PDB file of C-alpha atoms in Angstrom:
ATOM      1  CA  MET A  36      59.248  66.225 -58.801  1.00 90.00           C
ATOM      2  CA  ILE A  37      57.321  65.758 -62.039  1.00 94.00           C
ATOM      3  CA  ARG A  38      55.127  62.665 -62.385  1.00 97.00           C
ATOM      4  CA  VAL A  39      54.860  60.760 -65.689  1.00 98.00           C
ATOM      5  CA  GLU A  40      51.977  58.291 -65.693  1.00 97.00           C
ATOM      6  CA  ALA A  41      51.835  55.306 -68.015  1.00 97.00           C
ATOM      7  CA  THR A  42      49.012  56.458 -70.305  1.00 97.00           C
ATOM      8  CA  PRO A  43      48.117  55.771 -73.929  1.00 95.00           C
ATOM      9  CA  GLU A  44      50.025  58.954 -74.804  1.00 95.00           C
ATOM     10  CA  SER A  45      53.211  58.025 -72.919  1.00 97.00           C
ATOM     11  CA  LEU A  46      53.225  54.252 -73.417  1.00 96.00           C
ATOM     12  CA  ARG A  47      54.597  52.170 -76.270  1.00 96.00           C
ATOM     13  CA  VAL A  48      54.521  48.391 -76.472  1.00 97.00           C
ATOM     14  CA  GLY A  49      57.455  46.537 -77.947  1.00 97.00           C
ATOM     15  CA  TYR A  50      59.347  49.304 -79.716  1.00 97.00           C
ATOM     16  CA  PHE A  51      61.377  52.471 -79.352  1.00 96.00           C
ATOM     17  CA  ASP A  52      60.634  55.337 -81.704  1.00 93.00           C
ATOM     18  CA  ALA A  53      63.574  57.689 -82.085  1.00 90.00           C
ATOM     19  CA  ASP A  54      61.358  60.187 -83.887  1.00 91.00           C
ATOM     20  CA  ALA A  55      58.587  60.277 -81.265  1.00 93.00           C
ATOM     21  CA  ALA A  56      57.710  63.607 -79.670  1.00 95.00           C
ATOM     22  CA  PRO A  57      58.513  63.860 -75.948  1.00 97.00           C
ATOM     23  CA  VAL A  58      55.735  63.474 -73.403  1.00 97.00           C
ATOM     24  CA  LEU A  59      57.664  65.769 -71.059  1.00 98.00           C
ATOM     25  CA  GLU A  60      60.565  68.217 -71.334  1.00 98.00           C
ATOM     26  CA  ILE A  61      62.702  68.957 -68.286  1.00 98.00           C
ATOM     27  CA  ASP A  62      65.863  70.848 -67.376  1.00 98.00           C
ATOM     28  CA  SER A  63      69.122  69.049 -66.666  1.00 98.00           C
ATOM     29  CA  GLY A  64      69.197  68.151 -62.975  1.00 98.00           C
ATOM     30  CA  ASP A  65      65.426  67.832 -62.639  1.00 98.00           C
ATOM     31  CA  SER A  66      63.893  64.758 -61.023  1.00 98.00           C
ATOM     32  CA  VAL A  67      61.013  62.729 -62.407  1.00 98.00           C
ATOM     33  CA  ASP A  68      58.661  60.082 -61.027  1.00 98.00           C
ATOM     34  CA  VAL A  69      57.768  57.570 -63.749  1.00 98.00           C
ATOM     35  CA  GLN A  70      55.148  54.824 -63.738  1.00 98.00           C
ATOM     36  CA  THR A  71      55.536  51.596 -65.716  1.00 98.00           C
ATOM     37  CA  VAL A  72      53.125  48.728 -66.418  1.00 98.00           C
ATOM     38  CA  THR A  73      53.574  45.026 -67.096  1.00 97.00           C
ATOM     39  CA  HIS A  74      54.202  43.434 -70.488  1.00 97.00           C
ATOM     40  CA  TRP A  75      51.996  44.063 -73.498  1.00 97.00           C
ATOM     41  CA  GLY A  76      50.572  47.336 -72.221  1.00 96.00           C
ATOM     42  CA  GLY A  77      49.638  45.975 -68.804  1.00 96.00           C
ATOM     43  CA  ARG A  78      47.614  43.117 -70.248  1.00 94.00           C
ATOM     44  CA  LEU A  79      49.646  40.457 -68.495  1.00 92.00           C
ATOM     45  CA  THR A  80      47.582  40.336 -65.321  1.00 93.00           C
ATOM     46  CA  PRO A  81      47.836  38.063 -62.232  1.00 95.00           C
ATOM     47  CA  ASP A  82      45.333  35.612 -63.730  1.00 95.00           C
ATOM     48  CA  ALA A  83      47.062  35.248 -67.123  1.00 95.00           C
ATOM     49  CA  THR A  84      47.758  31.716 -68.373  1.00 96.00           C
ATOM     50  CA  ILE A  85      50.535  30.486 -70.648  1.00 95.00           C
ATOM     51  CA  ASP A  86      47.935  30.334 -73.441  1.00 94.00           C
ATOM     52  CA  ASP A  87      47.267  34.049 -72.871  1.00 95.00           C
ATOM     53  CA  VAL A  88      51.002  34.709 -73.105  1.00 95.00           C
ATOM     54  CA  VAL A  89      51.324  32.823 -76.392  1.00 94.00           C
ATOM     55  CA  ALA A  90      48.314  34.684 -77.807  1.00 95.00           C
ATOM     56  CA  LEU A  91      49.703  38.085 -76.772  1.00 95.00           C
ATOM     57  CA  ARG A  92      53.058  37.212 -78.290  1.00 94.00           C
ATOM     58  CA  GLU A  93      51.365  36.372 -81.580  1.00 94.00           C
ATOM     59  CA  GLU A  94      49.279  39.559 -81.456  1.00 95.00           C
ATOM     60  CA  PHE A  95      52.425  41.649 -81.041  1.00 94.00           C
ATOM     61  CA  ALA A  96      54.565  39.662 -83.473  1.00 92.00           C
ATOM     62  CA  GLY A  97      57.546  41.594 -84.779  1.00 92.00           C
ATOM     63  CA  VAL A  98      58.065  43.728 -81.689  1.00 95.00           C
ATOM     64  CA  GLY A  99      59.000  43.078 -78.087  1.00 96.00           C
ATOM     65  CA  PRO A 100      56.676  42.423 -75.149  1.00 96.00           C
ATOM     66  CA  HIS A 101      57.961  45.324 -73.085  1.00 97.00           C
ATOM     67  CA  SER A 102      55.851  48.318 -72.131  1.00 97.00           C
ATOM     68  CA  VAL A 103      57.997  51.467 -72.102  1.00 98.00           C
ATOM     69  CA  THR A 104      57.074  54.909 -70.738  1.00 98.00           C
ATOM     70  CA  GLY A 105      58.398  58.105 -72.338  1.00 97.00           C
ATOM     71  CA  PRO A 106      60.237  59.664 -73.960  1.00 98.00           C
ATOM     72  CA  ILE A 107      61.359  62.441 -71.647  1.00 98.00           C
ATOM     73  CA  ALA A 108      63.429  65.195 -73.270  1.00 98.00           C
ATOM     74  CA  VAL A 109      66.227  66.859 -71.309  1.00 98.00           C
ATOM     75  CA  ARG A 110      66.953  70.408 -72.446  1.00 98.00           C
ATOM     76  CA  GLY A 111      70.497  70.967 -73.633  1.00 97.00           C
ATOM     77  CA  ALA A 112      71.314  67.309 -74.309  1.00 98.00           C
ATOM     78  CA  ARG A 113      73.200  66.933 -77.573  1.00 98.00           C
ATOM     79  CA  PRO A 114      74.927  64.037 -79.355  1.00 97.00           C
ATOM     80  CA  GLY A 115      78.265  63.415 -77.685  1.00 96.00           C
ATOM     81  CA  HIS A 116      76.947  64.342 -74.234  1.00 98.00           C
ATOM     82  CA  VAL A 117      76.265  61.814 -71.469  1.00 98.00           C
ATOM     83  CA  LEU A 118      72.943  61.444 -69.657  1.00 98.00           C
ATOM     84  CA  LYS A 119      73.494  60.707 -65.979  1.00 98.00           C
ATOM     85  CA  VAL A 120      70.552  58.860 -64.424  1.00 98.00           C
ATOM     86  CA  ASP A 121      70.586  58.801 -60.619  1.00 98.00           C
ATOM     87  CA  ILE A 122      68.116  56.129 -59.487  1.00 98.00           C
ATOM     88  CA  LEU A 123      66.569  57.429 -56.272  1.00 98.00           C
ATOM     89  CA  SER A 124      63.854  54.890 -55.495  1.00 98.00           C
ATOM     90  CA  LEU A 125      61.846  52.117 -57.156  1.00 98.00           C
ATOM     91  CA  ASP A 126      58.454  51.145 -55.738  1.00 98.00           C
ATOM     92  CA  LEU A 127      57.027  47.868 -57.043  1.00 98.00           C
ATOM     93  CA  ILE A 128      53.426  46.960 -57.648  1.00 97.00           C
ATOM     94  CA  ASP A 129      52.167  43.966 -55.624  1.00 96.00           C
ATOM     95  CA  HIS A 130      52.707  41.108 -58.065  1.00 97.00           C
ATOM     96  CA  GLY A 131      55.057  39.638 -60.651  1.00 98.00           C
ATOM     97  CA  PHE A 132      55.416  36.676 -62.977  1.00 97.00           C
ATOM     98  CA  ASN A 133      57.941  34.366 -64.601  1.00 97.00           C
ATOM     99  CA  ILE A 134      57.390  33.025 -68.120  1.00 95.00           C
ATOM    100  CA  ASN A 135      58.970  29.962 -69.685  1.00 93.00           C
ATOM    101  CA  LEU A 136      57.810  29.843 -73.289  1.00 93.00           C
ATOM    102  CA  PRO A 137      57.254  26.470 -75.013  1.00 91.00           C
ATOM    103  CA  GLY A 138      60.523  24.993 -76.279  1.00 89.00           C
ATOM    104  CA  THR A 139      59.366  25.160 -79.886  1.00 88.00           C
ATOM    105  CA  VAL A 140      59.460  28.965 -79.667  1.00 87.00           C
ATOM    106  CA  GLY A 141      63.240  28.749 -79.297  1.00 88.00           C
ATOM    107  CA  THR A 142      63.760  31.363 -76.594  1.00 90.00           C
ATOM    108  CA  GLY A 143      65.780  31.110 -73.400  1.00 92.00           C
ATOM    109  CA  LEU A 144      69.090  29.326 -72.966  1.00 93.00           C
ATOM    110  CA  LEU A 145      67.706  25.758 -72.995  1.00 92.00           C
ATOM    111  CA  PRO A 146      64.697  25.634 -75.335  1.00 90.00           C
ATOM    112  CA  GLU A 147      65.638  22.150 -76.502  1.00 88.00           C
ATOM    113  CA  SER A 148      65.473  20.841 -72.923  1.00 85.00           C
ATOM    114  CA  ILE A 149      62.276  22.461 -71.664  1.00 85.00           C
ATOM    115  CA  ALA A 150      59.387  21.492 -73.916  1.00 85.00           C
ATOM    116  CA  GLU A 151      56.436  22.722 -71.882  1.00 87.00           C
ATOM    117  CA  GLY A 152      55.596  26.388 -71.500  1.00 91.00           C
ATOM    118  CA  ALA A 153      54.557  27.746 -68.120  1.00 93.00           C
ATOM    119  CA  ILE A 154      53.818  30.933 -66.239  1.00 96.00           C
ATOM    120  CA  ARG A 155      54.267  31.299 -62.506  1.00 96.00           C
ATOM    121  CA  HIS A 156      52.693  34.228 -60.668  1.00 97.00           C
ATOM    122  CA  PHE A 157      54.100  35.814 -57.511  1.00 97.00           C
ATOM    123  CA  SER A 158      52.464  37.898 -54.781  1.00 97.00           C
ATOM    124  CA  PHE A 159      54.769  40.245 -52.885  1.00 97.00           C
ATOM    125  CA  ASP A 160      54.608  40.977 -49.190  1.00 95.00           C
ATOM    126  CA  ASP A 161      53.185  44.314 -48.078  1.00 95.00           C
ATOM    127  CA  ALA A 162      56.637  45.893 -47.840  1.00 95.00           C
ATOM    128  CA  ARG A 163      57.570  44.581 -51.327  1.00 95.00           C
ATOM    129  CA  THR A 164      60.685  42.941 -49.884  1.00 97.00           C
ATOM    130  CA  THR A 165      60.024  39.202 -50.358  1.00 97.00           C
ATOM    131  CA  THR A 166      57.962  36.676 -52.258  1.00 97.00           C
ATOM    132  CA  ARG A 167      57.444  32.920 -51.996  1.00 96.00           C
ATOM    133  CA  PHE A 168      58.532  30.325 -54.554  1.00 95.00           C
ATOM    134  CA  GLY A 169      56.324  27.433 -53.483  1.00 88.00           C
ATOM    135  CA  GLU A 170      56.062  26.592 -49.792  1.00 89.00           C
ATOM    136  CA  ASP A 171      59.705  26.262 -48.832  1.00 93.00           C
ATOM    137  CA  ILE A 172      61.610  28.935 -50.766  1.00 97.00           C
ATOM    138  CA  THR A 173      61.661  32.656 -49.963  1.00 97.00           C
ATOM    139  CA  ILE A 174      63.054  35.107 -52.535  1.00 97.00           C
ATOM    140  CA  ASP A 175      64.253  38.553 -51.502  1.00 97.00           C
ATOM    141  CA  LEU A 176      63.180  41.245 -53.950  1.00 98.00           C
ATOM    142  CA  GLN A 177      65.737  43.529 -55.595  1.00 98.00           C
ATOM    143  CA  PRO A 178      63.761  45.717 -58.027  1.00 98.00           C
ATOM    144  CA  PHE A 179      65.343  47.329 -61.060  1.00 98.00           C
ATOM    145  CA  LEU A 180      64.327  48.619 -64.475  1.00 98.00           C
ATOM    146  CA  GLY A 181      65.386  46.201 -67.195  1.00 98.00           C
ATOM    147  CA  ILE A 182      65.009  48.963 -69.773  1.00 98.00           C
ATOM    148  CA  MET A 183      66.465  52.434 -69.478  1.00 98.00           C
ATOM    149  CA  ALA A 184      67.251  54.044 -72.795  1.00 98.00           C
ATOM    150  CA  VAL A 185      67.950  57.176 -74.735  1.00 98.00           C
ATOM    151  CA  ALA A 186      66.802  57.502 -78.338  1.00 97.00           C
ATOM    152  CA  PRO A 187      68.876  55.323 -80.674  1.00 95.00           C
ATOM    153  CA  SER A 188      70.939  57.021 -83.346  1.00 92.00           C
ATOM    154  CA  GLU A 189      68.942  55.366 -86.129  1.00 87.00           C
ATOM    155  CA  GLY A 190      65.496  56.743 -86.936  1.00 83.00           C
ATOM    156  CA  GLY A 191      62.163  54.952 -86.959  1.00 86.00           C
ATOM    157  CA  ARG A 192      60.926  52.103 -84.828  1.00 92.00           C
ATOM    158  CA  LEU A 193      63.284  49.655 -83.157  1.00 95.00           C
ATOM    159  CA  SER A 194      62.265  46.520 -81.221  1.00 96.00           C
ATOM    160  CA  THR A 195      62.712  46.734 -77.461  1.00 97.00           C
ATOM    161  CA  VAL A 196      64.257  43.257 -77.322  1.00 97.00           C
ATOM    162  CA  PRO A 197      67.942  43.783 -78.278  1.00 97.00           C
ATOM    163  CA  PRO A 198      69.920  46.252 -76.145  1.00 98.00           C
ATOM    164  CA  GLY A 199      72.484  48.548 -77.724  1.00 97.00           C
ATOM    165  CA  THR A 200      74.743  51.538 -77.252  1.00 97.00           C
ATOM    166  CA  PHE A 201      71.618  53.555 -76.399  1.00 97.00           C
ATOM    167  CA  GLY A 202      70.902  51.265 -73.427  1.00 98.00           C
ATOM    168  CA  GLY A 203      67.508  49.633 -73.778  1.00 98.00           C
ATOM    169  CA  ASN A 204      66.891  46.064 -72.647  1.00 98.00           C
ATOM    170  CA  MET A 205      70.153  45.750 -70.729  1.00 98.00           C
ATOM    171  CA  ASP A 206      68.707  43.665 -67.871  1.00 98.00           C
ATOM    172  CA  LEU A 207      71.588  44.678 -65.595  1.00 98.00           C
ATOM    173  CA  ARG A 208      70.431  43.648 -62.128  1.00 98.00           C
ATOM    174  CA  GLU A 209      72.734  46.190 -60.434  1.00 98.00           C
ATOM    175  CA  LEU A 210      70.599  49.111 -61.688  1.00 98.00           C
ATOM    176  CA  THR A 211      68.753  49.348 -58.386  1.00 98.00           C
ATOM    177  CA  ALA A 212      68.023  52.373 -56.204  1.00 98.00           C
ATOM    178  CA  GLY A 213      71.275  54.074 -55.252  1.00 98.00           C
ATOM    179  CA  THR A 214      72.980  53.273 -58.563  1.00 98.00           C
ATOM    180  CA  THR A 215      73.810  55.774 -61.311  1.00 98.00           C
ATOM    181  CA  LEU A 216      73.518  54.850 -64.984  1.00 98.00           C
ATOM    182  CA  TYR A 217      75.478  56.725 -67.654  1.00 98.00           C
ATOM    183  CA  LEU A 218      74.104  56.671 -71.211  1.00 98.00           C
ATOM    184  CA  PRO A 219      75.747  58.182 -74.307  1.00 98.00           C
ATOM    185  CA  VAL A 220      73.416  60.676 -75.968  1.00 98.00           C
ATOM    186  CA  TRP A 221      72.751  60.135 -79.678  1.00 97.00           C
ATOM    187  CA  ARG A 222      69.936  62.626 -80.349  1.00 96.00           C
ATOM    188  CA  ASP A 223      68.979  66.112 -79.206  1.00 97.00           C
ATOM    189  CA  GLY A 224      67.109  66.010 -75.915  1.00 98.00           C
ATOM    190  CA  ALA A 225      68.395  62.492 -75.132  1.00 98.00           C
ATOM    191  CA  MET A 226      64.740  61.284 -75.149  1.00 98.00           C
ATOM    192  CA  PHE A 227      64.815  59.027 -72.084  1.00 98.00           C
ATOM    193  CA  THR A 228      62.504  55.984 -71.839  1.00 98.00           C
ATOM    194  CA  VAL A 229      62.027  53.323 -69.132  1.00 98.00           C
ATOM    195  CA  GLY A 230      60.222  50.017 -68.664  1.00 98.00           C
ATOM    196  CA  ASP A 231      60.568  46.241 -68.199  1.00 98.00           C
ATOM    197  CA  ALA A 232      60.626  46.315 -64.401  1.00 98.00           C
ATOM    198  CA  HIS A 233      61.976  43.283 -62.573  1.00 98.00           C
ATOM    199  CA  ALA A 234      61.405  42.365 -58.943  1.00 98.00           C
ATOM    200  CA  ARG A 235      64.331  39.924 -58.970  1.00 98.00           C
ATOM    201  CA  GLN A 236      66.768  38.529 -61.515  1.00 98.00           C
ATOM    202  CA  GLY A 237      69.888  36.411 -61.525  1.00 97.00           C
ATOM    203  CA  ASN A 238      72.783  37.161 -63.848  1.00 97.00           C
ATOM    204  CA  GLY A 239      72.094  35.544 -67.218  1.00 97.00           C
ATOM    205  CA  GLU A 240      68.274  35.599 -66.945  1.00 97.00           C
ATOM    206  CA  VAL A 241      68.567  32.128 -68.459  1.00 96.00           C
ATOM    207  CA  CYS A 242      64.919  31.124 -68.994  1.00 94.00           C
ATOM    208  CA  LEU A 243      64.146  34.410 -70.829  1.00 94.00           C
ATOM    209  CA  THR A 244      62.384  36.131 -67.935  1.00 97.00           C
ATOM    210  CA  ALA A 245      63.046  36.689 -64.244  1.00 97.00           C
ATOM    211  CA  ILE A 246      60.335  37.931 -61.865  1.00 98.00           C
ATOM    212  CA  GLU A 247      58.818  40.453 -64.252  1.00 98.00           C
ATOM    213  CA  SER A 248      56.687  43.174 -62.697  1.00 98.00           C
ATOM    214  CA  ALA A 249      56.004  46.899 -62.901  1.00 98.00           C
ATOM    215  CA  ILE A 250      57.092  50.005 -61.016  1.00 98.00           C
ATOM    216  CA  GLU A 251      54.402  52.250 -59.629  1.00 98.00           C
ATOM    217  CA  SER A 252      56.953  54.947 -58.865  1.00 98.00           C
ATOM    218  CA  ALA A 253      60.471  55.176 -60.318  1.00 98.00           C
ATOM    219  CA  LYS A 254      62.105  58.349 -59.015  1.00 98.00           C
ATOM    220  CA  MET A 255      65.190  59.468 -60.936  1.00 98.00           C
ATOM    221  CA  THR A 256      67.299  62.571 -61.444  1.00 98.00           C
ATOM    222  CA  LEU A 257      68.386  63.218 -65.048  1.00 98.00           C
ATOM    223  CA  THR A 258      71.513  65.293 -65.607  1.00 98.00           C
ATOM    224  CA  VAL A 259      73.358  66.106 -68.830  1.00 98.00           C
ATOM    225  CA  THR A 260      77.146  66.275 -68.702  1.00 97.00           C
ATOM    226  CA  ASP A 261      79.904  66.859 -71.229  1.00 94.00           C
ATOM    227  CA  GLU A 262      82.749  66.293 -68.753  1.00 89.00           C
ATOM    228  CA  PHE A 263      83.554  62.892 -70.266  1.00 90.00           C
ATOM    229  CA  ARG A 264      82.546  60.819 -73.271  1.00 92.00           C
ATOM    230  CA  ILE A 265      81.406  57.210 -73.547  1.00 95.00           C
ATOM    231  CA  ASP A 266      80.200  55.110 -76.444  1.00 94.00           C
ATOM    232  CA  SER A 267      78.406  52.446 -74.405  1.00 96.00           C
ATOM    233  CA  PRO A 268      76.352  52.472 -71.188  1.00 98.00           C
ATOM    234  CA  MET A 269      78.128  52.170 -67.860  1.00 98.00           C
ATOM    235  CA  ALA A 270      77.050  52.291 -64.238  1.00 98.00           C
ATOM    236  CA  GLU A 271      78.258  53.378 -60.828  1.00 97.00           C
ATOM    237  CA  THR A 272      77.067  51.676 -57.648  1.00 97.00           C
ATOM    238  CA  PRO A 273      78.079  52.787 -54.146  1.00 96.00           C
ATOM    239  CA  THR A 274      80.851  50.162 -54.268  1.00 97.00           C
ATOM    240  CA  HIS A 275      81.709  49.440 -57.931  1.00 97.00           C
ATOM    241  CA  TRP A 276      82.220  50.853 -61.401  1.00 97.00           C
ATOM    242  CA  ILE A 277      80.552  48.729 -64.085  1.00 98.00           C
ATOM    243  CA  THR A 278      81.152  48.734 -67.829  1.00 98.00           C
ATOM    244  CA  MET A 279      79.002  46.835 -70.324  1.00 98.00           C
ATOM    245  CA  GLY A 280      79.475  45.022 -73.580  1.00 98.00           C
ATOM    246  CA  MET A 281      76.761  43.860 -75.986  1.00 98.00           C
ATOM    247  CA  ASP A 282      76.875  41.633 -79.041  1.00 98.00           C
ATOM    248  CA  PRO A 283      75.053  38.574 -80.425  1.00 98.00           C
ATOM    249  CA  ASP A 284      78.284  36.691 -79.660  1.00 98.00           C
ATOM    250  CA  LEU A 285      78.793  36.476 -75.887  1.00 98.00           C
ATOM    251  CA  LEU A 286      82.574  36.281 -76.262  1.00 98.00           C
ATOM    252  CA  ILE A 287      82.614  39.523 -78.240  1.00 98.00           C
ATOM    253  CA  ALA A 288      80.273  41.115 -75.683  1.00 98.00           C
ATOM    254  CA  SER A 289      82.729  40.077 -72.965  1.00 98.00           C
ATOM    255  CA  LYS A 290      85.650  41.602 -74.857  1.00 98.00           C
ATOM    256  CA  LYS A 291      83.712  44.848 -75.242  1.00 98.00           C
ATOM    257  CA  ALA A 292      82.912  44.997 -71.519  1.00 98.00           C
ATOM    258  CA  VAL A 293      86.582  44.548 -70.606  1.00 98.00           C
ATOM    259  CA  THR A 294      87.802  46.942 -73.302  1.00 98.00           C
ATOM    260  CA  ASN A 295      85.378  49.568 -72.012  1.00 98.00           C
ATOM    261  CA  MET A 296      86.688  49.097 -68.469  1.00 97.00           C
ATOM    262  CA  ILE A 297      90.289  49.424 -69.668  1.00 97.00           C
ATOM    263  CA  ALA A 298      89.368  52.692 -71.371  1.00 96.00           C
ATOM    264  CA  PHE A 299      87.629  53.912 -68.213  1.00 95.00           C
ATOM    265  CA  LEU A 300      90.584  53.041 -65.968  1.00 95.00           C
ATOM    266  CA  HIS A 301      92.921  54.786 -68.399  1.00 93.00           C
ATOM    267  CA  SER A 302      90.871  57.989 -68.388  1.00 90.00           C
ATOM    268  CA  ARG A 303      90.034  57.855 -64.674  1.00 85.00           C
ATOM    269  CA  LEU A 304      93.391  56.791 -63.240  1.00 86.00           C
ATOM    270  CA  GLY A 305      95.820  57.366 -66.081  1.00 90.00           C
ATOM    271  CA  LEU A 306      96.711  53.683 -66.174  1.00 93.00           C
ATOM    272  CA  SER A 307      98.367  52.284 -69.262  1.00 95.00           C
ATOM    273  CA  GLU A 308      96.371  49.795 -71.281  1.00 96.00           C
ATOM    274  CA  THR A 309      98.579  46.956 -70.038  1.00 97.00           C
ATOM    275  CA  ASP A 310      98.226  47.973 -66.385  1.00 96.00           C
ATOM    276  CA  ALA A 311      94.468  48.469 -66.693  1.00 96.00           C
ATOM    277  CA  TYR A 312      94.117  45.056 -68.340  1.00 98.00           C
ATOM    278  CA  GLY A 313      96.088  43.467 -65.511  1.00 97.00           C
ATOM    279  CA  LEU A 314      94.067  45.269 -62.839  1.00 97.00           C
ATOM    280  CA  CYS A 315      90.847  43.994 -64.423  1.00 97.00           C
ATOM    281  CA  SER A 316      92.178  40.452 -64.111  1.00 98.00           C
ATOM    282  CA  MET A 317      93.243  40.977 -60.491  1.00 97.00           C
ATOM    283  CA  VAL A 318      90.213  42.733 -58.978  1.00 97.00           C
ATOM    284  CA  GLY A 319      87.528  42.860 -61.680  1.00 98.00           C
ATOM    285  CA  ASP A 320      84.609  40.495 -62.095  1.00 98.00           C
ATOM    286  CA  LEU A 321      83.396  39.667 -65.595  1.00 98.00           C
ATOM    287  CA  SER A 322      79.772  38.527 -65.467  1.00 98.00           C
ATOM    288  CA  VAL A 323      77.116  37.443 -67.913  1.00 98.00           C
ATOM    289  CA  THR A 324      74.362  40.055 -67.829  1.00 98.00           C
ATOM    290  CA  GLN A 325      71.869  38.178 -69.988  1.00 98.00           C
ATOM    291  CA  VAL A 326      71.967  35.552 -72.760  1.00 97.00           C
ATOM    292  CA  VAL A 327      68.371  35.790 -73.990  1.00 96.00           C
ATOM    293  CA  ASN A 328      67.842  39.143 -75.729  1.00 96.00           C
ATOM    294  CA  VAL A 329      69.278  38.287 -79.176  1.00 95.00           C
ATOM    295  CA  THR A 330      72.071  40.762 -78.446  1.00 98.00           C
ATOM    296  CA  ARG A 331      73.747  39.235 -75.413  1.00 98.00           C
ATOM    297  CA  GLY A 332      75.303  41.210 -72.599  1.00 98.00           C
ATOM    298  CA  ALA A 333      78.351  40.999 -70.348  1.00 98.00           C
ATOM    299  CA  HIS A 334      79.578  43.412 -67.703  1.00 98.00           C
ATOM    300  CA  MET A 335      82.862  44.067 -65.908  1.00 98.00           C
ATOM    301  CA  SER A 336      82.778  45.284 -62.293  1.00 98.00           C
ATOM    302  CA  VAL A 337      85.754  46.868 -60.525  1.00 97.00           C
ATOM    303  CA  PRO A 338      85.522  47.766 -56.820  1.00 96.00           C
ATOM    304  CA  LYS A 339      85.981  51.421 -56.026  1.00 94.00           C
ATOM    305  CA  HIS A 340      87.947  50.833 -52.839  1.00 93.00           C
ATOM    306  CA  VAL A 341      91.044  49.776 -54.797  1.00 89.00           C
ATOM    307  CA  PHE A 342      91.531  53.363 -55.848  1.00 85.00           C
ATOM    308  CA  GLY A 343      90.284  55.086 -52.728  1.00 85.00           C
ATOM    309  CA  GLU A 344      86.620  55.513 -53.606  1.00 83.00           C
ATOM    310  CA  GLY A 345      83.390  53.997 -52.388  1.00 74.00           C
ATOM    311  CA  VAL A 346      82.936  51.992 -49.220  1.00 65.00           C
TER     312      VAL A 346
END
């Protein structure tokens, strides 16, 4: 397994660059072990204050806060292919943080209600399975990478904040170890990038951040396939198929997530559009992925057991 450290050569802060040269080139089916760091190039440390956060945000104005590692080129990947990302394991560092920016900044779902900014730091137990929220609340950790992306179709730099058809800042909490992510390929080599690790997040990520952290070791297998075609990211857990929709309008994002599931059920099971639509309403769950990344996200989950798959 090939290791990719988060170094000045492999790390970018706040933007994707579709024209960047790869830091590594691998064959389809190879596995990689990728390191990520915390926001703003690892500068958000366990002693950071909300004043430090505001200053870093001003220093990096115009781009996102996310530190992303890559890109990794996969030989043979071409536009129209699909990059299959099997997430094998995710090993957290020992701390995380939650940021609530001052209300005047206008981020999060309720900026008008929460005037004061704050940062809360978290220490994880030795096994990286739990953390404490004050004295009386224990939070179980469910690490995932908020950002997994291929190179966008458009050239040049693109902020890491809004997700898109290339993946990016999807913040889909189900992308944990044991899940497979499928990304449509838009450029030769796919040019895979990761970052924005979370130790825990609820659907919606309503205050802008969850428990943000970093992954010391993200082990993944990257495989190129042309057996099917998708135009938007989707995922497969051991128990569910998940389609995604993204748009600044949450209602439109929701429609896209459901439309993508209807298309999947048609191609997978041969269901008519009407039957697939009905099945989504009977057994599917439409959830808000996140409402804070300018481009909002929704996802539709359908259990595999209804058509004889999964557990």
